[in-house]
CSV table of C-alpha atoms and ligand atoms in Angstrom, one decimal:
chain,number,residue,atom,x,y,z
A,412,UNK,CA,12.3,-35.0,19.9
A,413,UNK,CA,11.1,-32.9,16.3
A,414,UNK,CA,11.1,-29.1,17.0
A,415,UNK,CA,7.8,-28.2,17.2
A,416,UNK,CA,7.2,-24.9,14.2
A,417,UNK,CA,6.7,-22.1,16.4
A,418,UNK,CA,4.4,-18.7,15.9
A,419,UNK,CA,6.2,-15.0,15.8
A,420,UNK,CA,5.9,-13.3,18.6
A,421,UNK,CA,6.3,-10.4,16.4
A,422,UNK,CA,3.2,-8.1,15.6
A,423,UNK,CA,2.3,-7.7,12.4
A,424,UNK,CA,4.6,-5.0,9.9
A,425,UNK,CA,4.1,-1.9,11.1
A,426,UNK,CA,1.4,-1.8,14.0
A,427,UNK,CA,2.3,-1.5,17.6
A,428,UNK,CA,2.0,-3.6,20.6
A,429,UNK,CA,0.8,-1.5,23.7
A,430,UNK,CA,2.6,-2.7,26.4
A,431,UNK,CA,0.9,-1.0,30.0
A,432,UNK,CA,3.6,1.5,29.8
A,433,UNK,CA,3.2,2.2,26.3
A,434,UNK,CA,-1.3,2.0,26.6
A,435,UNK,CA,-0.4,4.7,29.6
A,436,UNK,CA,1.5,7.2,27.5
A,437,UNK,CA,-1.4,7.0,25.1
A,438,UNK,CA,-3.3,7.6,27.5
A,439,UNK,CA,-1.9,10.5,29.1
A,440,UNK,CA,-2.0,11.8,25.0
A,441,UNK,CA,-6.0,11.0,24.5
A,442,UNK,CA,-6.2,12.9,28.0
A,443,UNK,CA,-4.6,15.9,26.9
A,444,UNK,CA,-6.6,15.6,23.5
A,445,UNK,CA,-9.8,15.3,24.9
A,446,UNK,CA,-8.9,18.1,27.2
A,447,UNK,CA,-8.2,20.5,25.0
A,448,UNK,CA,-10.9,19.6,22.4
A,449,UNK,CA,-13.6,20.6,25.2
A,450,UNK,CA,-12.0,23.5,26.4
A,451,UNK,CA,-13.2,25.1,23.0
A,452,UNK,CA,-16.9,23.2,23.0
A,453,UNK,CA,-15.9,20.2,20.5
A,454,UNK,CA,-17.8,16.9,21.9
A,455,UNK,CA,-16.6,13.6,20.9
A,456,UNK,CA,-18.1,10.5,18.8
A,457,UNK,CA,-16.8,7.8,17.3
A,458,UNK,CA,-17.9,5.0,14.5
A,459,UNK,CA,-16.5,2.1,13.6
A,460,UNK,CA,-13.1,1.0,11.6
A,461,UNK,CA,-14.8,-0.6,9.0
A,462,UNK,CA,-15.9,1.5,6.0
A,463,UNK,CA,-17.9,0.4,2.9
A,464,UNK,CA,-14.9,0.5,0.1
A,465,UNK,CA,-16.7,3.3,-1.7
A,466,UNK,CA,-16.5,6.2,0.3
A,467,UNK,CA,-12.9,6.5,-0.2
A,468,UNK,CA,-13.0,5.9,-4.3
A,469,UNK,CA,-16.1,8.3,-4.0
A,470,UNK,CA,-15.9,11.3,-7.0
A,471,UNK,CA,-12.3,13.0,-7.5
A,472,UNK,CA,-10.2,11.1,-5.4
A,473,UNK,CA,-9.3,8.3,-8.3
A,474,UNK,CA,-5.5,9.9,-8.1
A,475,UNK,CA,-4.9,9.7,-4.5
A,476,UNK,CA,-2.3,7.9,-3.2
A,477,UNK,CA,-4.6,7.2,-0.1
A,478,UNK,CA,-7.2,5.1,-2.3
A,479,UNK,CA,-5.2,3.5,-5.1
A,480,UNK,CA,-2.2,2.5,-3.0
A,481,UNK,CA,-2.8,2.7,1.1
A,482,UNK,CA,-6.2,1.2,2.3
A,483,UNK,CA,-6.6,-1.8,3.1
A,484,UNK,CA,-9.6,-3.4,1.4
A,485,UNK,CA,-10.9,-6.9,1.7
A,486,UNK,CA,-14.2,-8.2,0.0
A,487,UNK,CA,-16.4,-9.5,2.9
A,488,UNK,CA,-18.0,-13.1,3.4
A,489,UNK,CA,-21.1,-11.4,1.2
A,490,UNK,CA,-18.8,-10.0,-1.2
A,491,UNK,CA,-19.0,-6.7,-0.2
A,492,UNK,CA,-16.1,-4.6,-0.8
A,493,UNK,CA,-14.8,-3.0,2.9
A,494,UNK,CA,-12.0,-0.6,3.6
A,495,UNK,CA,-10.5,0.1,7.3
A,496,UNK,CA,-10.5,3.4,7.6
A,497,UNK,CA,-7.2,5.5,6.2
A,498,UNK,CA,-8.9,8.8,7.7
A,499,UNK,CA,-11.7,9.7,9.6
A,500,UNK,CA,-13.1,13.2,7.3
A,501,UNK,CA,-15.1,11.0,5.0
A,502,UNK,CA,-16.8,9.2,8.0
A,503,UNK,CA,-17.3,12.2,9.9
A,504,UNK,CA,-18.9,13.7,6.7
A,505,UNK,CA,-21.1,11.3,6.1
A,506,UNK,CA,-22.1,11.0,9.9
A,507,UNK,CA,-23.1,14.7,9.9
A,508,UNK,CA,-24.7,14.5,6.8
A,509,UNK,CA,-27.0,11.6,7.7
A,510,UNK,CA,-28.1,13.6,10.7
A,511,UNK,CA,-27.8,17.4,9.6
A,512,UNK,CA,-31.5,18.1,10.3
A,513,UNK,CA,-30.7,17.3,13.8
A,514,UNK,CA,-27.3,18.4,14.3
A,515,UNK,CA,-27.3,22.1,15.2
A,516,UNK,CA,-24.8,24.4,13.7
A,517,UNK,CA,-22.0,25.0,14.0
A,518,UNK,CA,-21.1,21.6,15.3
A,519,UNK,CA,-18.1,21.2,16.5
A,520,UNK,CA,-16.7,17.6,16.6
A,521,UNK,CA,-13.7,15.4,18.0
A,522,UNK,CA,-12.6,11.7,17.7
A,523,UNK,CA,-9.6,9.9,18.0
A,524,UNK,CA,-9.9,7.1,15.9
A,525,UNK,CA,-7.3,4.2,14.9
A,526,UNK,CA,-6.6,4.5,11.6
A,527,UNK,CA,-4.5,2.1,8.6
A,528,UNK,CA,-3.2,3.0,5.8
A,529,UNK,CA,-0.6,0.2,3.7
A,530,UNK,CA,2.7,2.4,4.0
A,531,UNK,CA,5.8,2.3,3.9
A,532,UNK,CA,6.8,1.7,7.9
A,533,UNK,CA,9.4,4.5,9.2
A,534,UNK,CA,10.6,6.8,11.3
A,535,UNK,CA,7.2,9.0,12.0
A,536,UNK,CA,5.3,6.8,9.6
A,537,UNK,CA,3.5,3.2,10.5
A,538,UNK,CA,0.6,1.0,9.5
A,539,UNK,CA,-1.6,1.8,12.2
A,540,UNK,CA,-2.4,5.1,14.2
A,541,UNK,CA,-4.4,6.8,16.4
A,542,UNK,CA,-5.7,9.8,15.1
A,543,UNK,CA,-7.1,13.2,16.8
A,544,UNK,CA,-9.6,14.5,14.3
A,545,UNK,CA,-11.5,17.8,15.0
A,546,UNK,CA,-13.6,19.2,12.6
A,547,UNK,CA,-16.0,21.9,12.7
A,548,UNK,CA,-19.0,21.8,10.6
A,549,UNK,CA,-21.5,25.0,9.4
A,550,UNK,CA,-19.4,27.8,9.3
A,551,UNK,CA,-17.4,29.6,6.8
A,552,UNK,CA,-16.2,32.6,8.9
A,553,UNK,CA,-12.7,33.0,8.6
A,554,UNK,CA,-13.0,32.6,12.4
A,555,UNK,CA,-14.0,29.5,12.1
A,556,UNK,CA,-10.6,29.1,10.6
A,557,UNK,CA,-9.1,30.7,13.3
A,558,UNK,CA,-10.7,28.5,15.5
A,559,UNK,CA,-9.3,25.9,14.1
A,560,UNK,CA,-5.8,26.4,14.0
A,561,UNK,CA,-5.9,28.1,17.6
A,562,UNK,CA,-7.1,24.8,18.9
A,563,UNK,CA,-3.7,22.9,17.2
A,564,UNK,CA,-1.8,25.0,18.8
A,565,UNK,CA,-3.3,25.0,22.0
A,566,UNK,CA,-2.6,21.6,21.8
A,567,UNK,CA,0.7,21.6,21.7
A,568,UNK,CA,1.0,24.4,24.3
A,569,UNK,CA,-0.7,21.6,26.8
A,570,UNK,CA,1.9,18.7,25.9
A,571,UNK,CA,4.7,21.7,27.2
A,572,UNK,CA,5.7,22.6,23.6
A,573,UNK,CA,7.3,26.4,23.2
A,574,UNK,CA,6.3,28.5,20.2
A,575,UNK,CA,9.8,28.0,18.9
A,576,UNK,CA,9.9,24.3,19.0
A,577,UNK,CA,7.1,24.3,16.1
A,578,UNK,CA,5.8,25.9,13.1
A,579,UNK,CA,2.3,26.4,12.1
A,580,UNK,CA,2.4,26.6,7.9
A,581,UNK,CA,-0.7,27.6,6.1
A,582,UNK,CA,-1.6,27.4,2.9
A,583,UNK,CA,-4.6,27.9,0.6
A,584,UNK,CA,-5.9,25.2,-2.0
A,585,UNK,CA,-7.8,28.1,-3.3
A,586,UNK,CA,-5.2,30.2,-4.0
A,587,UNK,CA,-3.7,27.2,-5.9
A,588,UNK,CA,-6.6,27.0,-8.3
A,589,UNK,CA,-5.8,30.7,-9.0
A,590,UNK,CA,-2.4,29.7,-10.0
A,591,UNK,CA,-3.5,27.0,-12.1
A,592,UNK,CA,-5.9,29.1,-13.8
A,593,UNK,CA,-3.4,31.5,-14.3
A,594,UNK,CA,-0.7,29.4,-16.1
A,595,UNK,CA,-3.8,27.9,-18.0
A,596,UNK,CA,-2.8,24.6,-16.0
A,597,UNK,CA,-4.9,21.1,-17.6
A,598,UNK,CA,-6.7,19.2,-14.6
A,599,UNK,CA,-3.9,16.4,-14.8
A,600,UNK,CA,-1.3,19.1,-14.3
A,601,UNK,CA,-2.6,20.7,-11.6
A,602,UNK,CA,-3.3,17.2,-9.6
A,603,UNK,CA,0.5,16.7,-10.6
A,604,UNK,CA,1.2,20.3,-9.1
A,605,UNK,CA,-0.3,19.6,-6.0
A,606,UNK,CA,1.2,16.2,-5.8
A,607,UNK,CA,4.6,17.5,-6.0
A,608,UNK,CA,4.0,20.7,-3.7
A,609,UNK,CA,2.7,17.7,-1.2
A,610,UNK,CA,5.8,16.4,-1.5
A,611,UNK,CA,8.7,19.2,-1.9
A,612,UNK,CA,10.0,18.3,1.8
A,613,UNK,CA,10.7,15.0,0.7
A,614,UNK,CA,12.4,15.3,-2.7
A,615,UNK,CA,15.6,16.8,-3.6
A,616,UNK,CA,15.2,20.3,-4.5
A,617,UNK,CA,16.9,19.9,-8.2
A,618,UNK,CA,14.2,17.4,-9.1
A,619,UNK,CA,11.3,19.7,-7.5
A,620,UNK,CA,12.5,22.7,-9.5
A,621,UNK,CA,12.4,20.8,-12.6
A,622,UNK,CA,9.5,19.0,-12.1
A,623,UNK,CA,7.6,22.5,-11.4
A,624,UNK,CA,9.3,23.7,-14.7
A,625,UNK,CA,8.0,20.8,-16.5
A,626,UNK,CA,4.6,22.2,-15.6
A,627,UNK,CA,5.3,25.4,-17.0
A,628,UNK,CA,5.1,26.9,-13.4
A,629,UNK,CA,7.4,29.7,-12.7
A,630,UNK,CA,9.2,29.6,-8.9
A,631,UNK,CA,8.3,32.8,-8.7
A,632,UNK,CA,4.5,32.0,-8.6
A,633,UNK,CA,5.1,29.9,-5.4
A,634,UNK,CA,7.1,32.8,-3.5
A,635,UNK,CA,5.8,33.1,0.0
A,636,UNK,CA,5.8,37.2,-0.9
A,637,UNK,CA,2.7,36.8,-2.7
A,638,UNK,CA,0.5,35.9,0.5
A,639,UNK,CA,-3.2,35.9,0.1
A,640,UNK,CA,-5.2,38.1,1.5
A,641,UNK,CA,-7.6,35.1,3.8
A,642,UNK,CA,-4.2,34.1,5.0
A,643,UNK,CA,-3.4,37.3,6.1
A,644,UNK,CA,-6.5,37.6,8.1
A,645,UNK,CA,-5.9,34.3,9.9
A,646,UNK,CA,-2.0,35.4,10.7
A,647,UNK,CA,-3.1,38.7,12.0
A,648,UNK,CA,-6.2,37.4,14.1
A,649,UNK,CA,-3.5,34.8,15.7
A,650,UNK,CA,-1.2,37.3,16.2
A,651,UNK,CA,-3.7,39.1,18.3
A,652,UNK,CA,-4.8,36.3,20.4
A,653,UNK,CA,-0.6,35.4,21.1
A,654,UNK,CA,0.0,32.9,18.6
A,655,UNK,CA,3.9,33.7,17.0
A,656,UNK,CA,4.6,31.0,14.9
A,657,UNK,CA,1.8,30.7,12.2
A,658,UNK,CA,3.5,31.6,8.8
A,659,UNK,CA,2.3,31.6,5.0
A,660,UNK,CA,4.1,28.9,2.6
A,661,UNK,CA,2.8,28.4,-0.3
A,662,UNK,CA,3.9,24.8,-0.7
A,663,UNK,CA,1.2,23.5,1.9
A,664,UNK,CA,-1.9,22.4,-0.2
A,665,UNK,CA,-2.2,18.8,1.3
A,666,UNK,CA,-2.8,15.4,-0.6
A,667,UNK,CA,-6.2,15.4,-0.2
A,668,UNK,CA,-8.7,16.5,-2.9
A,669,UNK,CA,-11.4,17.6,-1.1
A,670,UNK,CA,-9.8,20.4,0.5
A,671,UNK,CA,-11.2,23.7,-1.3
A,672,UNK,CA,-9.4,26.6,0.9
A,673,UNK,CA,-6.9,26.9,4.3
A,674,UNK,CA,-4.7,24.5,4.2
A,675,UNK,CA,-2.3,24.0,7.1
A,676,UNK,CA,0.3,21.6,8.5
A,677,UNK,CA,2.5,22.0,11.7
A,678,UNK,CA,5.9,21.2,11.6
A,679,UNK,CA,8.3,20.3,14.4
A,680,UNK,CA,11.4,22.8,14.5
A,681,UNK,CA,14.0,19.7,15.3
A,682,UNK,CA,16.0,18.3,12.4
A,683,UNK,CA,15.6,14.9,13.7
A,684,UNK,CA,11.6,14.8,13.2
A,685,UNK,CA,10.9,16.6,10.2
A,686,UNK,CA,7.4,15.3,9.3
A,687,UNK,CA,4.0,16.9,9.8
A,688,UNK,CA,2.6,16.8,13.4
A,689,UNK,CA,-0.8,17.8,11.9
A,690,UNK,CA,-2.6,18.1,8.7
A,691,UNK,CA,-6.0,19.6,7.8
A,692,UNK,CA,-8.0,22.4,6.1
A,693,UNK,CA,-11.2,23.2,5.1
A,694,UNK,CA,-13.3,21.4,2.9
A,695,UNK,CA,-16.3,22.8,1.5
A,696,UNK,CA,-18.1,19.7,-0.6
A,697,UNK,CA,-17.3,16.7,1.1
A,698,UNK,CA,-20.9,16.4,2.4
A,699,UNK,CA,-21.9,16.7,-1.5
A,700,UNK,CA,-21.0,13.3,-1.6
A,701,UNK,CA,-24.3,11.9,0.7
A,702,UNK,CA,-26.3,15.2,-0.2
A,703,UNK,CA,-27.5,18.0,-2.7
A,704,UNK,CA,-26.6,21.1,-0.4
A,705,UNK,CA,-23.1,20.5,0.9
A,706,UNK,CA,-22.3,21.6,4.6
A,707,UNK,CA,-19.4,23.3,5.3
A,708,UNK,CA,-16.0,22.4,7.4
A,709,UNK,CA,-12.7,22.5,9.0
A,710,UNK,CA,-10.9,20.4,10.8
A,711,UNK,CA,-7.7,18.2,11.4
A,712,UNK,CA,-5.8,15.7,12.5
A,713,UNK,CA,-2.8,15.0,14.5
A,714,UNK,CA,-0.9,11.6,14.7
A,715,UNK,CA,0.3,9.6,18.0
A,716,UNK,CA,3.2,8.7,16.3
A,717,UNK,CA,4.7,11.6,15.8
A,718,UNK,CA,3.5,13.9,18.5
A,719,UNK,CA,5.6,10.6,20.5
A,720,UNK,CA,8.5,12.1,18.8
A,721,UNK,CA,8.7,15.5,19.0
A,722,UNK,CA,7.9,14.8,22.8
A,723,UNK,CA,10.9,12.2,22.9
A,724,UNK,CA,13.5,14.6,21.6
A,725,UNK,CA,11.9,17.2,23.8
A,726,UNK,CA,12.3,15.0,27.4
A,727,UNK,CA,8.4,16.3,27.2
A,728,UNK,CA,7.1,13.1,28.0
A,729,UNK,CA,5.9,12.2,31.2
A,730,UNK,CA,7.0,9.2,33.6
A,731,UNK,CA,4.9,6.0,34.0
A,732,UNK,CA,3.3,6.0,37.1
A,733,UNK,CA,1.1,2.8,37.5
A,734,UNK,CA,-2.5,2.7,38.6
A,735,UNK,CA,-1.5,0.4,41.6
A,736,UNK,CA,-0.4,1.9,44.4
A,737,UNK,CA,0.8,-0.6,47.1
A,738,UNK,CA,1.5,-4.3,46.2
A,739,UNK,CA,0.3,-7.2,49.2
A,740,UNK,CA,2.7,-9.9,49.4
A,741,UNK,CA,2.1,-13.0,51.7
A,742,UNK,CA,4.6,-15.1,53.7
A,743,UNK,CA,2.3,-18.2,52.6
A,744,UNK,CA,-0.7,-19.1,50.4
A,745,UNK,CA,-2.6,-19.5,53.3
A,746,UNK,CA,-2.8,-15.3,53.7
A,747,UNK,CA,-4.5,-14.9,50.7
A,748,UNK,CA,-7.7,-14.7,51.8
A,749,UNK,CA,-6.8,-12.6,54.8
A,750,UNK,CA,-5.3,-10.5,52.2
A,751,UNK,CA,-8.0,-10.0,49.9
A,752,UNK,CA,-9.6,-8.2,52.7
A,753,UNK,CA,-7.5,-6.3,53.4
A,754,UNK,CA,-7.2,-5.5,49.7
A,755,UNK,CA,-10.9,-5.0,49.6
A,756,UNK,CA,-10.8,-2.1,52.2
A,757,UNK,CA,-8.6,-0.4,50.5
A,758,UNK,CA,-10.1,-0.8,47.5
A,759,UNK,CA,-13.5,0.7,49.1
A,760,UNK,CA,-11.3,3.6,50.1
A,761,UNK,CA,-10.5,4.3,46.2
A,762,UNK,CA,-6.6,3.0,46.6
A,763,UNK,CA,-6.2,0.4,44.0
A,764,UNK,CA,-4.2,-2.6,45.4
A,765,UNK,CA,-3.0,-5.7,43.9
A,766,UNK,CA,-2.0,-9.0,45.9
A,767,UNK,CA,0.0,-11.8,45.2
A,768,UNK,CA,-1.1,-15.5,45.6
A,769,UNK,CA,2.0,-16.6,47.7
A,770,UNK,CA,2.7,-19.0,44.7
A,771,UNK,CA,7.1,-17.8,45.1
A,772,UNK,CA,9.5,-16.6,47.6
A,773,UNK,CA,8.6,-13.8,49.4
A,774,UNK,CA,11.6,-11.7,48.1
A,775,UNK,CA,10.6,-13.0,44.0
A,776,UNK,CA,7.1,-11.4,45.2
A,777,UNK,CA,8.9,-8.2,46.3
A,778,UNK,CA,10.9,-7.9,43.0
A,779,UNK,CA,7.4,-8.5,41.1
A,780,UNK,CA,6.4,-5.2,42.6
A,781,UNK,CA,9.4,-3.4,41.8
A,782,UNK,CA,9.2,-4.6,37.9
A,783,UNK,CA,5.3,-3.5,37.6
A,784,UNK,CA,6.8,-0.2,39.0
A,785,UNK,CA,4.3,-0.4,42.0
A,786,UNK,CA,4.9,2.6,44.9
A,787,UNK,CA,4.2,0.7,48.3
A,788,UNK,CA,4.5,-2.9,50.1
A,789,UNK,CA,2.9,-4.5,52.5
A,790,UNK,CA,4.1,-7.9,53.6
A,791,UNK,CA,1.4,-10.1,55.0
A,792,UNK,CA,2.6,-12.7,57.5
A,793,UNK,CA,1.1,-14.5,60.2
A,794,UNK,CA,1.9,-11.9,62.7
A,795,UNK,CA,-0.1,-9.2,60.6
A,796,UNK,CA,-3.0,-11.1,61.0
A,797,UNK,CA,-3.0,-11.9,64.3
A,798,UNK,CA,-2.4,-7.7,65.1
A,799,UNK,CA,-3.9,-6.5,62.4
A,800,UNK,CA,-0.9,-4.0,62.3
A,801,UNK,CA,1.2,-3.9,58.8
A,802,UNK,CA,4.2,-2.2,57.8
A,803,UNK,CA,4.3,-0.1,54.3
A,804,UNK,CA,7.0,0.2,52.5
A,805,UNK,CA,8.0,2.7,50.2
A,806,UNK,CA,9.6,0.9,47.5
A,807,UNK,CA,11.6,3.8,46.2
A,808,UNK,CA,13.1,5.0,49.4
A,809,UNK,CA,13.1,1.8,51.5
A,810,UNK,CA,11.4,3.8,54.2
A,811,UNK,CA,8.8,2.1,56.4
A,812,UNK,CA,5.8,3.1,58.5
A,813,UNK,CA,4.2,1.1,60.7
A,814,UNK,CA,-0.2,1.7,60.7
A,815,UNK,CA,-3.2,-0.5,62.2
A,816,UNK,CA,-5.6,-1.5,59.9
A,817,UNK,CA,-7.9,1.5,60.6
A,818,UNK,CA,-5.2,3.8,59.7
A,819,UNK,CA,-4.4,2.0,56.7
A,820,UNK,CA,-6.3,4.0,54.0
A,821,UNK,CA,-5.5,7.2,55.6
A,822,UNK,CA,-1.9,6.4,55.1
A,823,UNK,CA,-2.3,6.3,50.9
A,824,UNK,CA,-5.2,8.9,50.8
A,825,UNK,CA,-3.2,11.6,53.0
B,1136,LIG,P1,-3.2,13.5,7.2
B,1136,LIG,O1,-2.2,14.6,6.9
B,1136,LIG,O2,-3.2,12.4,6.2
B,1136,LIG,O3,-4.6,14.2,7.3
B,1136,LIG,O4,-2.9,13.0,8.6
B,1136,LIG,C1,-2.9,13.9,9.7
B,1136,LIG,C2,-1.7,13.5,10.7
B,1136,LIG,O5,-1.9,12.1,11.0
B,1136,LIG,C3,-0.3,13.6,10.1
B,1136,LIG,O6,0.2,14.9,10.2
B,1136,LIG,C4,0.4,12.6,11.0
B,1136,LIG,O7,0.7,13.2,12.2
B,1136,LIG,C5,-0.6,11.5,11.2
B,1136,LIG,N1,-0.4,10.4,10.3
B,1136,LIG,C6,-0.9,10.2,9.0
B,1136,LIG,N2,-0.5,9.1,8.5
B,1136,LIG,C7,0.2,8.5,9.4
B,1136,LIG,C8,0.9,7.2,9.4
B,1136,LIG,N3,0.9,6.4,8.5
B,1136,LIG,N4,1.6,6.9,10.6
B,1136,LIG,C9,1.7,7.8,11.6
B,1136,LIG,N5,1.0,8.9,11.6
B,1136,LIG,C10,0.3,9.3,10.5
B,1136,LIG,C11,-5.8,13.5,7.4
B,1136,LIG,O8,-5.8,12.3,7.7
B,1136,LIG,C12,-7.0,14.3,7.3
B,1136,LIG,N6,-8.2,13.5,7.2
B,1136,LIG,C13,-7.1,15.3,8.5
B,1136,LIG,C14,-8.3,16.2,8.5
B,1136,LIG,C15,-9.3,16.2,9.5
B,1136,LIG,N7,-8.6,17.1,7.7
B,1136,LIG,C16,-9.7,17.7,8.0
B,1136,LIG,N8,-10.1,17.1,9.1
């Protein structure tokens, strides 16, 4: 007999497969997003993946690394040209502006979309991911900064992190024009500056030094001595309101060109995951792109990927408790429908139950429970319907109870 070709069960390079266990944990971290995004007044939207190509090669951005070498673009079936999204600040831009009569400000705004960017797949860093944005639009209070980097960290306050076990860097972008100014720095060269600052982490330091003295910048111009006075305010203001961990370093200014003044990124403290947890900043223009009179914002975002991580090392992530809370197994085929129910009232009494179809072995049903991680048992047999009396097992402990079928859901809701 040939061998038939078969398909990969492999998912395609660098996305995930969300196994229930794995779709739960996500979950559990869009529940503690959303959580804290309302806890400050942001309300959430979304929009779809699919992007007209333009909005990403849209004024200034020809450089980026994002649009020349990371979306994914395809030309439609009417030869349009369409990107999935890398980011969601250019769609949330555009959103606002297309609705700024009607939007009240200041708006504050959170998503969590899926995201793509064509990368190189590694620890921290993957094809696909889900994204918390949240921006805040129509304000340019240094507050509203504030705001913004207050909710970050509340964020990681509510997955159990410590102020120790991250750091909150800021930077300023407009601080960086100074600079460039300053050193009488060519537009090329200071896209090349901020290229290389976006990257100092990951480069050897010989080859950063020399590269910034290529540029005719002195070290000394980057020191972290020379903070700026709007990043003093927004230490301070955090200080007051408990916040220890938010220094200045000057080498934060983000990849992205639209940002125009804070810049921040928080870092984990553990050697093993040194990449960004978040990014953002505020951007002043980016609504200049759909409209004359540009409206202000701030936001950011903050990966599943790596938030995963800095849990993992941490033992901060929770245990996998499935929905189902009690499994019904049957001696024969012929309980079924006395299961279902059975099933069905406890369903009513908001306990969700899950029944077998007697299709294998009693004891092959019990081990199907214990592999979906399932709490309770009830086996159905012959005599259970005749008494309408069951015995639930705790599948953990091996302890049993015996109940009547009015006492049932009083067991599980108790
Ligand atoms: P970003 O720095 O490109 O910023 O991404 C923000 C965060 O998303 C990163 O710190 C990281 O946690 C996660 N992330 C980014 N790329 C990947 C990847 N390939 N795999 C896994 N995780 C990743 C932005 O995207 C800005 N649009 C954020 C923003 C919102 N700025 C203002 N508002």
């Amino acid at each position: 007999m040939s061998k038939k070709a078969q398909l990969s069960t492999e998912p395609y390079k660098g996305v995930r497969d969300f196994y229930p266990e794995d779709q739960a944990l996500l979950n559990y971290l869009f529940a503690t997003y959303r959580r804290v995004a309302q806890s400050f007044g942001y309300v959430e939207y979304h929009a779809s993946v699919l992007e007209p190509a333009e909005l990403y090669k849209a004024k200034g951005s020809e450089n980026e690394e994002i649009v020349n070498e990371q979306t994914y673009t395809f030309l439609d079936r009417g030869e349009r040209e369409v990107t999935l999204r890398p980011e969601m600040t250019p769609t949330v831009a555009r959103m606002v502006s297309a609705k700024r009569r009607e939007l009240g400000f200041p708006l504050r705004l959170f998503s969590i979309p899926n995201l793509f960017r064509y990368e190189r797949p590694q620890r921290g860093r993957l094809r696909e991911h889900w994204q918390l944005n949240v921006d805040l639009f129509g304000s340019k209070s240094v507050d509203a900064d504030v705001e913004i980097v207050l909710v970050a960290y509340e964020l990681m306050r509510a997955f159990g992190a410590q102020d120790n076990d991250f750091v909150i860097k800021l930077g300023s972008r407009s601080h960086l024009d100074q600079l460039v100014r300053e050193h009488g720095l060519s537009a090329v060269a200071g896209r090349e500056l901020i290229n290389l600052l976006d990257r100092k982490g990951k480069i050897p330091k010989e080859e950063f030094d020399s590269k910034l003295a290529t540029l005719g910048v002195p070290e000394g111009a980057l020191s972290s001595d020379n903070e700026p006075e709007d990043i003093a305010k927004v230490i301070k203001a955090l200080e007051e309101l408990g916040v220890s961990n938010a220094v200045f370093d000057p080498s934060i200014v983000r990849g992205f060109d639209y940002y125009t003044g804070l810049v921040f990124e928080i870092f984990d403290t553990h050697p093993d995951n040194n990449r960004a947890l978040f990014g953002g900043g505020r951007y002043d223009n980016l609504t200049a792109l759909f409209d004359d009179e540009p409206i202000v914002g701030i936001g950011f975002g903050m990966g599943d990927v790596t938030i995963r991580d800095f849990l993992a090392v941490r033992n901060l992530l929770p245990p996998y408790i499935p929905p189902t809370r009690v499994y019904l197994a049957v001696t024969s085929p012929e309980l079924v429908q006395f299961a279902m129910g059975v099933a069905k009232e406890l369903r009513e009494a908001n306990i969700p139950a899950g029944i077998d179809f007697g299709e294998k072995k009693l004891g092959d049903q019990i081990k199907t429970a214990t592999k979906h991680a399932i709490p309770f048992l009830i086996v159905i047999g012959e005599n259970e319907q005749s008494s309408n009396s069951f015995t639930i097992k705790d599948l953990k402990t091996g302890e049993e109870k015996s109940v009547t079928r009015e006492e049932l859901s009083n067991f599980f809701n108790s």
